[in-house]
Short mmCIF file of C-alpha atoms and ligand atoms in Angstrom, two decimals:
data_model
loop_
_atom_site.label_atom_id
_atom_site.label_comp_id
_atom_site.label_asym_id
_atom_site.label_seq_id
_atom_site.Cartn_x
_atom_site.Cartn_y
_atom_site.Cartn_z
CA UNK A 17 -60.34 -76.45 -24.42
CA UNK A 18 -60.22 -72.85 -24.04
CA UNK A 19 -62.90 -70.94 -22.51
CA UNK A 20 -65.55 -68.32 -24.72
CA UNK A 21 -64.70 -65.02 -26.11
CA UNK A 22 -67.17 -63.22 -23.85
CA UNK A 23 -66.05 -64.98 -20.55
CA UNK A 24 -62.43 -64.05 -21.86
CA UNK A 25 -63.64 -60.39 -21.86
CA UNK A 26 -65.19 -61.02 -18.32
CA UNK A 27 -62.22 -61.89 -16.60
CA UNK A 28 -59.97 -59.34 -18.28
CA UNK A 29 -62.35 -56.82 -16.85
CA UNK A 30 -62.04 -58.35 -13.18
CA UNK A 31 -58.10 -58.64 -13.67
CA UNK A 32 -58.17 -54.93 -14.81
CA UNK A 33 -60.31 -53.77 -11.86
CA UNK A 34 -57.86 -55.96 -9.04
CA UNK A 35 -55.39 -53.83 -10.82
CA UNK A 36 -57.18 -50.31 -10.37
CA UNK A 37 -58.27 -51.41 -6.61
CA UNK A 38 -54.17 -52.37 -5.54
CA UNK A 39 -53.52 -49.22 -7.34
CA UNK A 40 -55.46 -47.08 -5.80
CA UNK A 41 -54.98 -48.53 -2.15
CA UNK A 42 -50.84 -48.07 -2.91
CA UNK A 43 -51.88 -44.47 -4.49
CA UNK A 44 -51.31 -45.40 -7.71
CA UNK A 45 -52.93 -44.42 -11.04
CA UNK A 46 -54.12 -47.83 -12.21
CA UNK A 47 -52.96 -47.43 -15.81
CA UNK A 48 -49.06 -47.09 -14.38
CA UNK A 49 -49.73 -50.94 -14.66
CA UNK A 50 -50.01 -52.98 -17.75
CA UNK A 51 -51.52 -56.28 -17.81
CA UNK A 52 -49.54 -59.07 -20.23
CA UNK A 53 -51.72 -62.14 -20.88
CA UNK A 54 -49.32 -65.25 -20.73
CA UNK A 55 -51.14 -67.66 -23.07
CA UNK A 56 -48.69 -70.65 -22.84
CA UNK A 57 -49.90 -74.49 -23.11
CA UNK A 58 -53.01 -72.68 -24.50
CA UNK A 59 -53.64 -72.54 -28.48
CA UNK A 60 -53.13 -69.80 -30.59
CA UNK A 61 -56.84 -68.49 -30.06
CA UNK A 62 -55.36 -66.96 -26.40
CA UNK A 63 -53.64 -64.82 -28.23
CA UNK A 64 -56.22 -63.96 -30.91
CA UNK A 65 -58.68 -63.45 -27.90
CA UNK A 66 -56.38 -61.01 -26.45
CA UNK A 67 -55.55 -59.35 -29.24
CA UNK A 68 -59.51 -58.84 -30.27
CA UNK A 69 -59.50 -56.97 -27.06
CA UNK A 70 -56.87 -54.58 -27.71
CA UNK A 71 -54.51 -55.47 -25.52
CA UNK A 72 -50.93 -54.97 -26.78
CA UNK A 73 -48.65 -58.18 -26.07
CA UNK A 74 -48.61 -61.45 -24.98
CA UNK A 75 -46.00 -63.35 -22.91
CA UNK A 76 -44.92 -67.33 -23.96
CA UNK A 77 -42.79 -69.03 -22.26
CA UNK A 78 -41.40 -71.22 -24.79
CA UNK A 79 -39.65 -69.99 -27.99
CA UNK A 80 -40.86 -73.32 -30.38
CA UNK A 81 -44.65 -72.76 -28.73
CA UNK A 82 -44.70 -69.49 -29.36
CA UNK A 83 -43.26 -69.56 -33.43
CA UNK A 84 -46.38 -72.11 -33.73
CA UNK A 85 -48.73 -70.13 -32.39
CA UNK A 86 -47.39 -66.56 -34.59
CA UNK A 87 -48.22 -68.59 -37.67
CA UNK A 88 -52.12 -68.87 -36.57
CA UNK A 89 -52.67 -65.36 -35.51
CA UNK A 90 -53.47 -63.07 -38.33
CA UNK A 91 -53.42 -60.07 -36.05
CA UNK A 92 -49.98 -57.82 -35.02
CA UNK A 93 -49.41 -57.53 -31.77
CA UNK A 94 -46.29 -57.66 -29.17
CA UNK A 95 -44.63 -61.13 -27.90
CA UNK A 96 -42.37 -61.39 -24.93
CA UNK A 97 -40.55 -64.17 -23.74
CA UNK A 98 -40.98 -64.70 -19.65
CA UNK A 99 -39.47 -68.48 -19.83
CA UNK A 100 -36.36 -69.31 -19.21
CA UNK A 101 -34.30 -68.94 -22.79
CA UNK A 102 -31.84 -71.93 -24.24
CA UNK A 103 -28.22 -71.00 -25.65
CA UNK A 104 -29.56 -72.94 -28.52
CA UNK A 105 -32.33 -70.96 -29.33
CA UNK A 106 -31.17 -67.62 -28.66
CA UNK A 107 -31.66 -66.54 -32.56
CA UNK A 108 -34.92 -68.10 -32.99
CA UNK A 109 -36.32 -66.20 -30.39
CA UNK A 110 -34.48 -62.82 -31.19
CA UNK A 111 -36.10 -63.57 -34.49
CA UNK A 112 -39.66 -63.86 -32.81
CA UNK A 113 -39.69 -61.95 -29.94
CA UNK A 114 -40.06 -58.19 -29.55
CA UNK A 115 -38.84 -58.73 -26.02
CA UNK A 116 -37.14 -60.97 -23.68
CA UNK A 117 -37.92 -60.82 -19.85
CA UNK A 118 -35.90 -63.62 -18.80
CA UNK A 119 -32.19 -62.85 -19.15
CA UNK A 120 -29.91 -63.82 -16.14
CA UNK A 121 -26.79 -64.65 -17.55
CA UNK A 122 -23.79 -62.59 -19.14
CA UNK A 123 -23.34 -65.32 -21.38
CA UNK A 124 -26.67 -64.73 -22.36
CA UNK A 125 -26.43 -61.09 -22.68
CA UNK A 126 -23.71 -61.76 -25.03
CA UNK A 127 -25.31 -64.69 -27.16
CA UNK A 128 -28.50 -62.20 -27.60
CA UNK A 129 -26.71 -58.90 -28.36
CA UNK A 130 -25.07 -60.72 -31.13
CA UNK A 131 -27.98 -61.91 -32.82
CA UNK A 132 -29.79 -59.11 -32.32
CA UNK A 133 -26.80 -57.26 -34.47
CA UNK A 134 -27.08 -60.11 -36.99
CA UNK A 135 -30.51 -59.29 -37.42
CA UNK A 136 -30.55 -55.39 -37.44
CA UNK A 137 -32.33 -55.18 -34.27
CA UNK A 138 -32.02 -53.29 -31.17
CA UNK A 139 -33.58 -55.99 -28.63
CA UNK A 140 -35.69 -54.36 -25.45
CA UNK A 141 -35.08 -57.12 -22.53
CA UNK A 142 -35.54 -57.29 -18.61
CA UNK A 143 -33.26 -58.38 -16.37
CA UNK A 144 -34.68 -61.55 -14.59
CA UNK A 145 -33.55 -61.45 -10.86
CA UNK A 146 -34.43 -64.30 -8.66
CA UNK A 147 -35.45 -61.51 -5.78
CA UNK A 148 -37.08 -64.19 -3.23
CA UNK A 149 -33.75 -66.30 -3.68
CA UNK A 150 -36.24 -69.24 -4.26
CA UNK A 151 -33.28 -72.70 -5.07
CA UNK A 152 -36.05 -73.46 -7.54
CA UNK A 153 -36.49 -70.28 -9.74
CA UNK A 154 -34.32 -68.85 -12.43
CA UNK A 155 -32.93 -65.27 -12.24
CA UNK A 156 -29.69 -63.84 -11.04
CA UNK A 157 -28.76 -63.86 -7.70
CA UNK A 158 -29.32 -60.09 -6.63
CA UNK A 159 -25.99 -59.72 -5.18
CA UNK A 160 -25.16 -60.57 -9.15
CA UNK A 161 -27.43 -57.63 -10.28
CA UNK A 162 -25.13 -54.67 -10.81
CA UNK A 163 -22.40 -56.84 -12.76
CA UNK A 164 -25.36 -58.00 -15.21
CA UNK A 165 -26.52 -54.66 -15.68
CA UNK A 166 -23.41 -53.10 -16.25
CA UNK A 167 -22.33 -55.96 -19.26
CA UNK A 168 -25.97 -55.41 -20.44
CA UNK A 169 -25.73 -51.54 -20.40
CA UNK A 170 -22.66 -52.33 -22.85
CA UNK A 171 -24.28 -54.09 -25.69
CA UNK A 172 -24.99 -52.05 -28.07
CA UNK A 173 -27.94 -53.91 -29.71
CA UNK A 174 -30.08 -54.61 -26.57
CA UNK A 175 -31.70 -52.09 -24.87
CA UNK A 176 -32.54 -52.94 -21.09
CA UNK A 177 -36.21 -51.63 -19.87
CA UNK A 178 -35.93 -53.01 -16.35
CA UNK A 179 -35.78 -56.07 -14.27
CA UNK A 180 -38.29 -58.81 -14.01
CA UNK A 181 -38.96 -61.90 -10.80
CA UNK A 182 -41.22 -64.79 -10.08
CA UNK A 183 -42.22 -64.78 -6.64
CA UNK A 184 -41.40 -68.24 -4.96
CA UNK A 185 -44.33 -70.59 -4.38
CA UNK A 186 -45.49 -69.78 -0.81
CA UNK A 187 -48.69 -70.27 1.27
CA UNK A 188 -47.58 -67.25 3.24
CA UNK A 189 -48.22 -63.52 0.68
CA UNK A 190 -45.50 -61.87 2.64
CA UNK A 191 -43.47 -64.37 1.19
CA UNK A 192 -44.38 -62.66 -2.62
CA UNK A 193 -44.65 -59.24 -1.02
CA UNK A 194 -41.27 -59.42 0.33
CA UNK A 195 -39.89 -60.54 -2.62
CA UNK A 196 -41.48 -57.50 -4.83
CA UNK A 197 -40.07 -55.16 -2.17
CA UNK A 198 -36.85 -56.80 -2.91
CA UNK A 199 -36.87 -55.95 -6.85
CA UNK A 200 -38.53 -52.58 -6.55
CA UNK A 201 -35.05 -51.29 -3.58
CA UNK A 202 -32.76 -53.26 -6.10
CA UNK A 203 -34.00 -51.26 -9.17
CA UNK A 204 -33.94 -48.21 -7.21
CA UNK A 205 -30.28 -48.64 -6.07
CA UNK A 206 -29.37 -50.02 -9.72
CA UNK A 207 -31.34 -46.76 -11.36
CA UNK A 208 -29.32 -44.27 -8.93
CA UNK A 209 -25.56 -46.17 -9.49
CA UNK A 210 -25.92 -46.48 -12.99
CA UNK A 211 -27.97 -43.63 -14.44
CA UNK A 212 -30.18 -46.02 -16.33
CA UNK A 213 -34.13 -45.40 -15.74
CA UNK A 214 -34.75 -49.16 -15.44
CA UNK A 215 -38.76 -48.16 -16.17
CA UNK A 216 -40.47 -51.40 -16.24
CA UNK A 217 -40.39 -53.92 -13.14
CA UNK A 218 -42.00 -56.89 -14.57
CA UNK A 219 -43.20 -58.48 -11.31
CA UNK A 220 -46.75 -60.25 -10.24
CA UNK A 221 -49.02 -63.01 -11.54
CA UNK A 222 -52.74 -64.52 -10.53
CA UNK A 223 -51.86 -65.30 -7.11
CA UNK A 224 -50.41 -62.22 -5.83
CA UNK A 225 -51.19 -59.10 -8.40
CA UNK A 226 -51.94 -57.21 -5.46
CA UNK A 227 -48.82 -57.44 -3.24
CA UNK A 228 -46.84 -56.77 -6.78
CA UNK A 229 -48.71 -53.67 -7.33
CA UNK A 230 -48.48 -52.63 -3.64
CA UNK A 231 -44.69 -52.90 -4.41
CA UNK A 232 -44.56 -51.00 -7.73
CA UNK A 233 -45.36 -53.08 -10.40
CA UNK A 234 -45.27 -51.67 -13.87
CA UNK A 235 -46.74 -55.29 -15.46
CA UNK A 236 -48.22 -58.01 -14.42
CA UNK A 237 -48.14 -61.49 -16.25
CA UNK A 238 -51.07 -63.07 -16.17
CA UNK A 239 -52.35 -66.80 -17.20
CA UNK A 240 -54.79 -68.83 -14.85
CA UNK A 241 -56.88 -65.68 -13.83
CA UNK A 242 -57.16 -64.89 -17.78
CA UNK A 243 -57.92 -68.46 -19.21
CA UNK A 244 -58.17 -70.96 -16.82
CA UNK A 245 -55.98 -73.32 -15.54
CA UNK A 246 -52.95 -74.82 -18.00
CA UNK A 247 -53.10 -78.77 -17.98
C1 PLP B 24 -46.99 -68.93 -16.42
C2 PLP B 24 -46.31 -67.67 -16.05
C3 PLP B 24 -47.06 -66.56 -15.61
C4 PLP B 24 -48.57 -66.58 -15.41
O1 PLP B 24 -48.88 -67.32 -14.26
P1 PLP B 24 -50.38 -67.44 -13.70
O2 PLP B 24 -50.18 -67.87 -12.31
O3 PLP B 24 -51.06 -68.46 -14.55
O4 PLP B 24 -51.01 -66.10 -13.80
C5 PLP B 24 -46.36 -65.40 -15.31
N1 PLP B 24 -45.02 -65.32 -15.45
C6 PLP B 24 -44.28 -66.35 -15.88
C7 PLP B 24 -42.83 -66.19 -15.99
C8 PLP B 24 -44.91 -67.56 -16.18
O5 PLP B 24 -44.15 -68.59 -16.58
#
């Protein structure tokens, strides 16, 4: 069951406004930071809900889910992946996806630059860096970071916007804060070595928006805060 159009509209405007508060306590304009709905496990009226509002893209986190859902939604809008992406289904989502936040893996860098070629598209993706070092998240280990961006900087059919983390589950915010602080001195270090403007750090959810936009966040992902809680 998914909650009412109106409520929907309700709780955008409350995720909007913890935005504009972390934003302005970091001194931050609030609109530096984009809010993506994640409507996984929820059906296809998320999306349409989100869409009806004018916001821009959506995040999935499963490539099958989200092909489902694109068939029900009438309206155009932007779909990222933020889940963890299969070898196997690497084309199927470069087919679907306008961008893919989750990619930790050279061999992934590779699979994904080649169908993007096959399909005459230049693929925007974020680097997905497991910046709390959390033994239960994906992402590449940071240390990792500059070899990954260097292979991805070489492909000539993706096109890298930035780097992406899940905090680790903690009880403890420092825990996410430290972790977003992490990312943000990684991207800086990567932007400076490299050359590359790295724009977009893809970091924050319900839980801790606030420490992610304290830390520079340029997006936050957000589910439970938007539609509930996933079953
Ligand atoms: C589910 C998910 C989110 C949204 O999480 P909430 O806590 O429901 O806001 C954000 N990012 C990723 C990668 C997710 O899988």
């Amino acid at each position: 069951m998914l909650i009412e159009y109106e409520n929907f509209c309700l709780r955008v405007d409350k995720v909007m406004a913890r935005i504009a508060a972390a934003a302005s306590a970091a001194g931050r304009a609030p609109d530096d930071v984009k809010l993506l709905p994640v409507t996984k496990t929820h059906p296809a009226e998320a999306v349409i809900f989100a869409a009806r509002y004018g916001l821009p893209a959506v995040g999935e986190n499963r490539v099958q889910e989200a092909v489902e859902k694109q068939t029900q939604v009438p309206m155009t809008l932007r779909w990222e992946l933020v889940g963890h992406l299969q070898s196997n289904k690497v084309r199927l989502a470069v087919a679907h996806f306008d961008r893919i936040q989750s990619v930790d893996s050279e061999k992934l860098l590779s699979l994904l630059d080649r169908a993007a070629g096959e399909l005459g598209k230049k693929l925007p993706v974020l680097l997905q860096i497991n910046a709390g070092n959390d033994p239960a998240k994906f992402g590449a280990d940071p240390a990792d970071a500059p070899h990954l961006l260097e292979a991805a900087l070489a492909k000539p059919h993706l096109q890298v916007d930035g780097l992406m983390t899940i905090a680790p589950l903690s009880n403890d915010p420092q825990v996410a804060r430290r972790t977003f602080a992490n990312l943000r001195l990684l991207r800086a270090g990567l932007a400076a070595r490299f050359g590359a403007p790295l724009p977009e750090l893809s970091m924050g959810m319900t839980s801790d928006i606030e420490a992610a936009v304290a830390e520079g966040s340029t997006l936050v992902r957000v589910g439970t805060a938007l539609y509930g809680v996933r079953e």
